[in-house]
Amino acid sequence: MIDLRSVSFRYRQDWVLQDISFGIERGEFIGVIGPNGSGKSTLLKILCRLLSPQKGEVLLDLTSLREMNQRDIARRMAVVPQEAYSLFPFRVIEMVLMGRSPYLGHLMFEGARDLEIAKKAMDWTETFSISERFVDELSGGERKRVFIARALAQEPEVILLDEPTANLDIHHQVDFLDLILNLNREKGLTILMASHDLNIASEYCDRLILLRGGRIYKIGPPREVITRENIEEVYGCRVWVDENPVSGMPRISLLRKGG
Ligand code: ADP
């Protein structure tokens, strides 16, 4: 469904991504992991064409993103951003309806069908009861669900998530990721998630892409990627890797100096 072919990107002089090639099948749940500055956010921005690579190509169902306009892309891919910016005081319903903008003409207002789709998106994410509240007055967990509702209102085939569990407590992390997993398994949505949390990536993703300095260091199922050797090599710190006793997926424990 998505194909990256020898993608390289630089903001200024230095290459930030180099010779990245991989494919994503429809319905996969992919995690992008790697240390700070390894290029995870940049890769996500290239996938939704917020940035265009200087070398190589990204294909969506064999069509190059260069040949698609932003509206076409937004009808197929939705982005759930990191919350690094301040929010305007929009109501939840207004925020969710923004997801319909790729389908509206210039100066067109949403119609009954858009409202219907927004309502369904709020049902999925259990945000209907807070639809009249202001987004900037919600808890972190509620706000994440609103962003997912907005993404769903776009009726996308792919959702890109940038560090979705940062700032959430473990209860809300699990709630949020279970929701994403449900969308993946039940609605067949393709998910690509950049995450700092290696245990979460290991637990939820079908495949992981481990980046190091803008290159793919390893790509494969969690068992092949989350190994002590790979993680120590790429992150430069000592770890212990065993199995989560319940799921059997690789589990990382940090080791303090001298521990
Ligand atoms: P990650 O998400 O893995 O932390 P990023 O994709 O944010 O990595 O950053 C990769 C590299 O690109 C870093 O060296 C970072 O400093 C640089 N970078 C990111 N955004 C910009 C920008 N807007 N302008 C210049 N350099 C940037």
Short mmCIF file of C-alpha atoms and ligand atoms in Angstrom, two decimals:
data_model
loop_
_atom_site.label_atom_id
_atom_site.label_comp_id
_atom_site.label_asym_id
_atom_site.label_seq_id
_atom_site.Cartn_x
_atom_site.Cartn_y
_atom_site.Cartn_z
CA MET A 1 0.00 0.00 0.00
CA ILE A 2 2.79 2.41 0.94
CA ASP A 3 6.20 2.10 -0.65
CA LEU A 4 9.25 4.17 0.18
CA ARG A 5 11.97 3.94 -2.43
CA SER A 6 15.45 5.18 -1.51
CA VAL A 7 14.11 8.23 0.31
CA SER A 8 16.67 10.78 1.52
CA PHE A 9 15.83 14.10 3.13
CA ARG A 10 17.71 17.08 4.52
CA TYR A 11 16.38 20.27 6.14
CA ARG A 12 19.63 22.12 5.52
CA GLN A 13 23.06 20.71 4.82
CA ASP A 14 23.10 17.37 6.59
CA TRP A 15 21.02 14.42 5.51
CA VAL A 16 18.49 13.60 8.20
CA LEU A 17 17.11 10.52 6.43
CA GLN A 18 19.26 8.47 4.09
CA ASP A 19 18.27 5.83 1.60
CA ILE A 20 15.12 4.70 3.38
CA SER A 21 13.28 1.90 1.59
CA PHE A 22 10.44 -0.21 2.95
CA GLY A 23 6.88 -1.19 2.17
CA ILE A 24 3.76 -1.26 4.31
CA GLU A 25 0.92 -3.69 3.64
CA ARG A 26 -2.67 -2.61 4.00
CA GLY A 27 -3.87 -3.32 7.54
CA GLU A 28 -0.43 -3.47 9.16
CA PHE A 29 0.38 -1.83 12.50
CA ILE A 30 3.94 -0.50 12.15
CA GLY A 31 6.07 1.10 14.84
CA VAL A 32 8.93 3.51 14.15
CA ILE A 33 11.47 3.54 16.96
CA GLY A 34 14.92 5.02 17.46
CA PRO A 35 16.75 7.53 19.66
CA ASN A 36 15.99 11.26 19.74
CA GLY A 37 17.00 12.87 16.49
CA SER A 38 17.10 9.59 14.55
CA GLY A 39 14.47 10.89 12.10
CA LYS A 40 11.15 9.42 13.27
CA SER A 41 9.10 12.65 13.08
CA THR A 42 10.70 13.61 9.79
CA LEU A 43 9.78 10.23 8.33
CA LEU A 44 6.14 10.69 9.39
CA LYS A 45 6.08 14.16 7.83
CA ILE A 46 7.40 12.74 4.57
CA LEU A 47 4.76 10.03 4.58
CA CYS A 48 1.94 12.60 4.64
CA ARG A 49 3.86 14.97 2.34
CA LEU A 50 4.24 17.77 4.82
CA LEU A 51 7.83 17.42 3.61
CA SER A 52 9.05 16.21 0.23
CA PRO A 53 12.25 14.18 0.00
CA GLN A 54 15.08 15.52 -2.14
CA LYS A 55 15.85 11.97 -3.30
CA GLY A 56 13.62 8.95 -3.78
CA GLU A 57 9.89 8.54 -3.78
CA VAL A 58 6.91 7.66 -1.63
CA LEU A 59 4.17 5.71 -3.39
CA LEU A 60 0.63 5.27 -2.15
CA ASP A 61 -0.98 2.38 -4.02
CA LEU A 62 1.66 2.83 -6.73
CA THR A 63 0.98 6.55 -7.22
CA SER A 64 3.75 8.91 -6.22
CA LEU A 65 2.76 11.40 -3.50
CA ARG A 66 4.29 14.07 -5.74
CA GLU A 67 1.44 13.53 -8.17
CA MET A 68 -1.26 13.83 -5.51
CA ASN A 69 -2.54 17.06 -3.98
CA GLN A 70 -2.91 17.61 -0.22
CA ARG A 71 -6.66 17.01 -0.36
CA ASP A 72 -6.27 13.62 -2.06
CA ILE A 73 -3.68 12.64 0.50
CA ALA A 74 -5.81 13.87 3.43
CA ARG A 75 -8.71 11.74 2.25
CA ARG A 76 -6.54 8.68 2.62
CA MET A 77 -4.15 9.51 5.45
CA ALA A 78 -4.82 11.21 8.76
CA VAL A 79 -2.17 12.49 11.14
CA VAL A 80 -2.44 12.56 14.90
CA PRO A 81 0.24 15.08 15.83
CA GLN A 82 2.40 15.42 18.89
CA GLU A 83 0.88 17.99 21.17
CA ALA A 84 3.72 20.46 20.99
CA TYR A 85 1.56 23.45 20.16
CA SER A 86 -1.10 25.42 21.99
CA LEU A 87 -4.67 24.88 21.00
CA PHE A 88 -7.27 27.44 20.06
CA PRO A 89 -10.39 27.16 22.19
CA PHE A 90 -12.41 25.05 19.76
CA ARG A 91 -15.24 22.88 20.90
CA VAL A 92 -14.78 19.14 20.48
CA ILE A 93 -17.44 18.92 17.79
CA GLU A 94 -15.78 21.72 15.81
CA MET A 95 -12.44 19.99 16.06
CA VAL A 96 -13.86 16.67 14.88
CA LEU A 97 -15.67 18.33 11.98
CA MET A 98 -12.34 19.78 10.83
CA GLY A 99 -11.59 16.22 9.78
CA ARG A 100 -14.19 16.68 7.05
CA SER A 101 -12.41 19.60 5.39
CA PRO A 102 -10.67 17.47 2.70
CA TYR A 103 -14.18 16.64 1.44
CA LEU A 104 -15.59 20.18 1.44
CA GLY A 105 -15.38 22.70 -1.34
CA HIS A 106 -14.10 26.23 -0.86
CA LEU A 107 -16.29 28.09 1.70
CA MET A 108 -18.60 25.10 1.96
CA PHE A 109 -20.15 24.18 5.29
CA GLU A 110 -20.53 20.68 6.61
CA GLY A 111 -23.76 18.91 5.71
CA ALA A 112 -25.86 16.20 7.37
CA ARG A 113 -23.60 13.46 6.09
CA ASP A 114 -20.52 15.15 7.57
CA LEU A 115 -22.26 15.45 10.92
CA GLU A 116 -23.24 11.80 10.73
CA ILE A 117 -19.63 10.77 10.06
CA ALA A 118 -18.36 13.04 12.86
CA LYS A 119 -20.88 11.47 15.23
CA LYS A 120 -19.72 7.97 14.32
CA ALA A 121 -16.11 9.03 14.88
CA MET A 122 -17.09 10.36 18.32
CA ASP A 123 -18.96 7.13 19.12
CA TRP A 124 -15.86 5.06 18.30
CA THR A 125 -13.69 7.22 20.48
CA GLU A 126 -16.26 7.77 23.25
CA THR A 127 -16.08 11.53 22.87
CA PHE A 128 -19.72 12.21 22.06
CA SER A 129 -20.58 13.05 25.67
CA ILE A 130 -17.92 15.79 25.68
CA SER A 131 -18.73 17.15 22.22
CA GLU A 132 -19.68 20.62 23.50
CA ARG A 133 -16.61 21.05 25.72
CA PHE A 134 -13.57 23.09 24.77
CA VAL A 135 -10.59 21.03 23.64
CA ASP A 136 -8.09 23.09 25.64
CA GLU A 137 -10.01 22.32 28.84
CA LEU A 138 -9.90 18.53 28.47
CA SER A 139 -7.56 16.08 30.16
CA GLY A 140 -4.64 14.73 28.12
CA GLY A 141 -6.39 11.39 27.60
CA GLU A 142 -9.66 12.98 26.46
CA ARG A 143 -7.81 15.27 24.10
CA LYS A 144 -5.98 12.33 22.50
CA ARG A 145 -9.34 10.68 21.84
CA VAL A 146 -10.62 13.88 20.22
CA PHE A 147 -7.62 13.92 17.87
CA ILE A 148 -8.36 10.34 16.92
CA ALA A 149 -12.02 11.28 16.36
CA ARG A 150 -10.90 14.08 14.04
CA ALA A 151 -8.62 11.65 12.21
CA LEU A 152 -11.49 9.14 11.83
CA ALA A 153 -13.80 11.85 10.49
CA GLN A 154 -11.33 12.09 7.60
CA GLU A 155 -12.34 8.50 6.76
CA PRO A 156 -8.71 7.62 6.14
CA GLU A 157 -7.15 4.30 5.24
CA VAL A 158 -3.96 5.13 7.13
CA ILE A 159 -3.41 6.85 10.47
CA LEU A 160 0.01 8.28 11.33
CA LEU A 161 0.66 8.82 15.02
CA ASP A 162 3.61 10.78 16.42
CA GLU A 163 4.49 9.78 19.99
CA PRO A 164 0.85 9.20 20.86
CA THR A 165 1.33 8.09 24.45
CA ALA A 166 3.69 10.82 25.63
CA ASN A 167 2.15 12.56 28.68
CA LEU A 168 -0.45 9.86 29.31
CA ASP A 169 -0.53 7.79 32.49
CA ILE A 170 -0.41 3.99 32.05
CA HIS A 171 -4.19 3.58 32.29
CA HIS A 172 -4.74 6.11 29.51
CA GLN A 173 -1.84 4.71 27.49
CA VAL A 174 -3.46 1.29 27.44
CA ASP A 175 -6.95 2.71 26.76
CA PHE A 176 -5.64 4.77 23.88
CA LEU A 177 -3.54 2.00 22.33
CA ASP A 178 -6.37 -0.53 22.67
CA LEU A 179 -8.56 1.93 20.75
CA ILE A 180 -5.93 2.19 18.01
CA LEU A 181 -5.53 -1.59 17.92
CA ASN A 182 -9.32 -1.94 17.59
CA LEU A 183 -9.35 0.47 14.66
CA ASN A 184 -6.55 -1.55 13.10
CA ARG A 185 -8.10 -4.98 13.66
CA GLU A 186 -11.80 -4.16 13.19
CA LYS A 187 -11.78 -1.33 10.67
CA GLY A 188 -8.67 -2.58 8.88
CA LEU A 189 -6.94 0.79 9.23
CA THR A 190 -3.23 0.82 8.53
CA ILE A 191 -1.34 2.34 11.44
CA LEU A 192 2.12 3.84 11.57
CA MET A 193 3.20 5.02 14.98
CA ALA A 194 6.44 6.69 16.05
CA SER A 195 7.11 5.86 19.68
CA HIS A 196 9.73 6.36 22.34
CA ASP A 197 8.24 3.58 24.37
CA LEU A 198 9.91 0.38 23.25
CA ASN A 199 7.74 -1.87 25.41
CA ILE A 200 4.57 -0.38 23.95
CA ALA A 201 5.93 -0.69 20.41
CA SER A 202 6.86 -4.31 21.10
CA GLU A 203 3.44 -5.10 22.54
CA TYR A 204 1.23 -3.51 19.91
CA CYS A 205 3.04 -3.44 16.57
CA ASP A 206 3.21 -6.15 13.92
CA ARG A 207 6.54 -4.85 12.67
CA LEU A 208 9.07 -2.30 13.87
CA ILE A 209 11.42 -0.01 12.02
CA LEU A 210 14.45 0.84 14.13
CA LEU A 211 16.14 4.04 12.95
CA ARG A 212 19.68 5.08 13.72
CA GLY A 213 21.05 8.39 12.50
CA GLY A 214 18.49 8.62 9.71
CA ARG A 215 19.03 5.10 8.36
CA ILE A 216 17.12 1.90 8.90
CA TYR A 217 19.15 -0.16 11.34
CA LYS A 218 16.68 -3.04 11.47
CA ILE A 219 13.16 -3.76 10.28
CA GLY A 220 11.05 -6.77 11.21
CA PRO A 221 8.74 -8.26 13.82
CA PRO A 222 9.38 -7.10 17.42
CA ARG A 223 11.19 -10.34 18.26
CA GLU A 224 13.81 -9.66 15.61
CA VAL A 225 14.20 -5.94 16.32
CA ILE A 226 13.98 -5.69 20.10
CA THR A 227 17.04 -7.66 21.05
CA ARG A 228 19.60 -6.69 23.64
CA GLU A 229 22.31 -6.36 20.99
CA ASN A 230 20.24 -4.08 18.72
CA ILE A 231 18.98 -1.82 21.48
CA GLU A 232 22.35 -1.48 23.20
CA GLU A 233 24.04 -0.74 19.89
CA VAL A 234 21.51 1.87 18.75
CA TYR A 235 20.64 3.59 22.04
CA GLY A 236 24.11 3.24 23.58
CA CYS A 237 22.92 2.14 27.00
CA ARG A 238 22.73 -1.20 28.77
CA VAL A 239 19.40 -2.99 28.82
CA TRP A 240 18.03 -6.40 29.66
CA VAL A 241 15.58 -7.98 27.23
CA ASP A 242 13.34 -10.87 28.21
CA GLU A 243 9.71 -11.75 27.49
CA ASN A 244 6.55 -10.18 28.81
CA PRO A 245 5.28 -13.15 30.85
CA VAL A 246 1.69 -12.64 29.67
CA SER A 247 2.05 -11.80 25.97
CA GLY A 248 5.41 -13.41 25.29
CA MET A 249 6.57 -10.28 23.43
CA PRO A 250 10.07 -8.87 24.04
CA ARG A 251 10.28 -6.73 27.16
CA ILE A 252 13.02 -4.25 27.96
CA SER A 253 14.28 -3.46 31.42
CA LEU A 254 16.66 -0.57 31.97
CA LEU A 255 19.85 -1.25 33.87
CA ARG A 256 21.35 1.50 35.97
CA LYS A 257 25.10 2.02 36.01
CA GLY A 258 26.75 -0.71 38.07
CA GLY A 259 23.38 -2.51 38.32
P1 ADP B 1 13.08 12.20 16.06
O1 ADP B 1 11.62 12.34 15.77
O2 ADP B 1 13.58 10.78 15.89
O3 ADP B 1 13.50 12.76 17.39
P2 ADP B 1 13.44 14.25 14.04
O4 ADP B 1 12.89 13.74 12.77
O5 ADP B 1 12.63 15.21 14.83
O6 ADP B 1 13.90 12.99 14.95
O7 ADP B 1 14.84 14.94 13.77
C1 ADP B 1 15.85 14.36 12.95
C2 ADP B 1 16.96 15.38 12.75
O8 ADP B 1 16.47 16.48 11.99
C3 ADP B 1 17.50 15.97 14.03
O9 ADP B 1 18.89 16.11 13.89
C4 ADP B 1 16.83 17.32 14.12
O10 ADP B 1 17.65 18.23 14.79
C5 ADP B 1 16.67 17.70 12.67
N1 ADP B 1 15.48 18.55 12.46
C6 ADP B 1 14.20 18.25 12.79
N2 ADP B 1 13.36 19.23 12.43
C7 ADP B 1 14.12 20.20 11.83
C8 ADP B 1 13.84 21.47 11.24
N3 ADP B 1 12.58 21.93 11.16
N4 ADP B 1 14.88 22.18 10.73
C9 ADP B 1 16.14 21.70 10.78
N5 ADP B 1 16.47 20.51 11.33
C10 ADP B 1 15.48 19.75 11.86
#
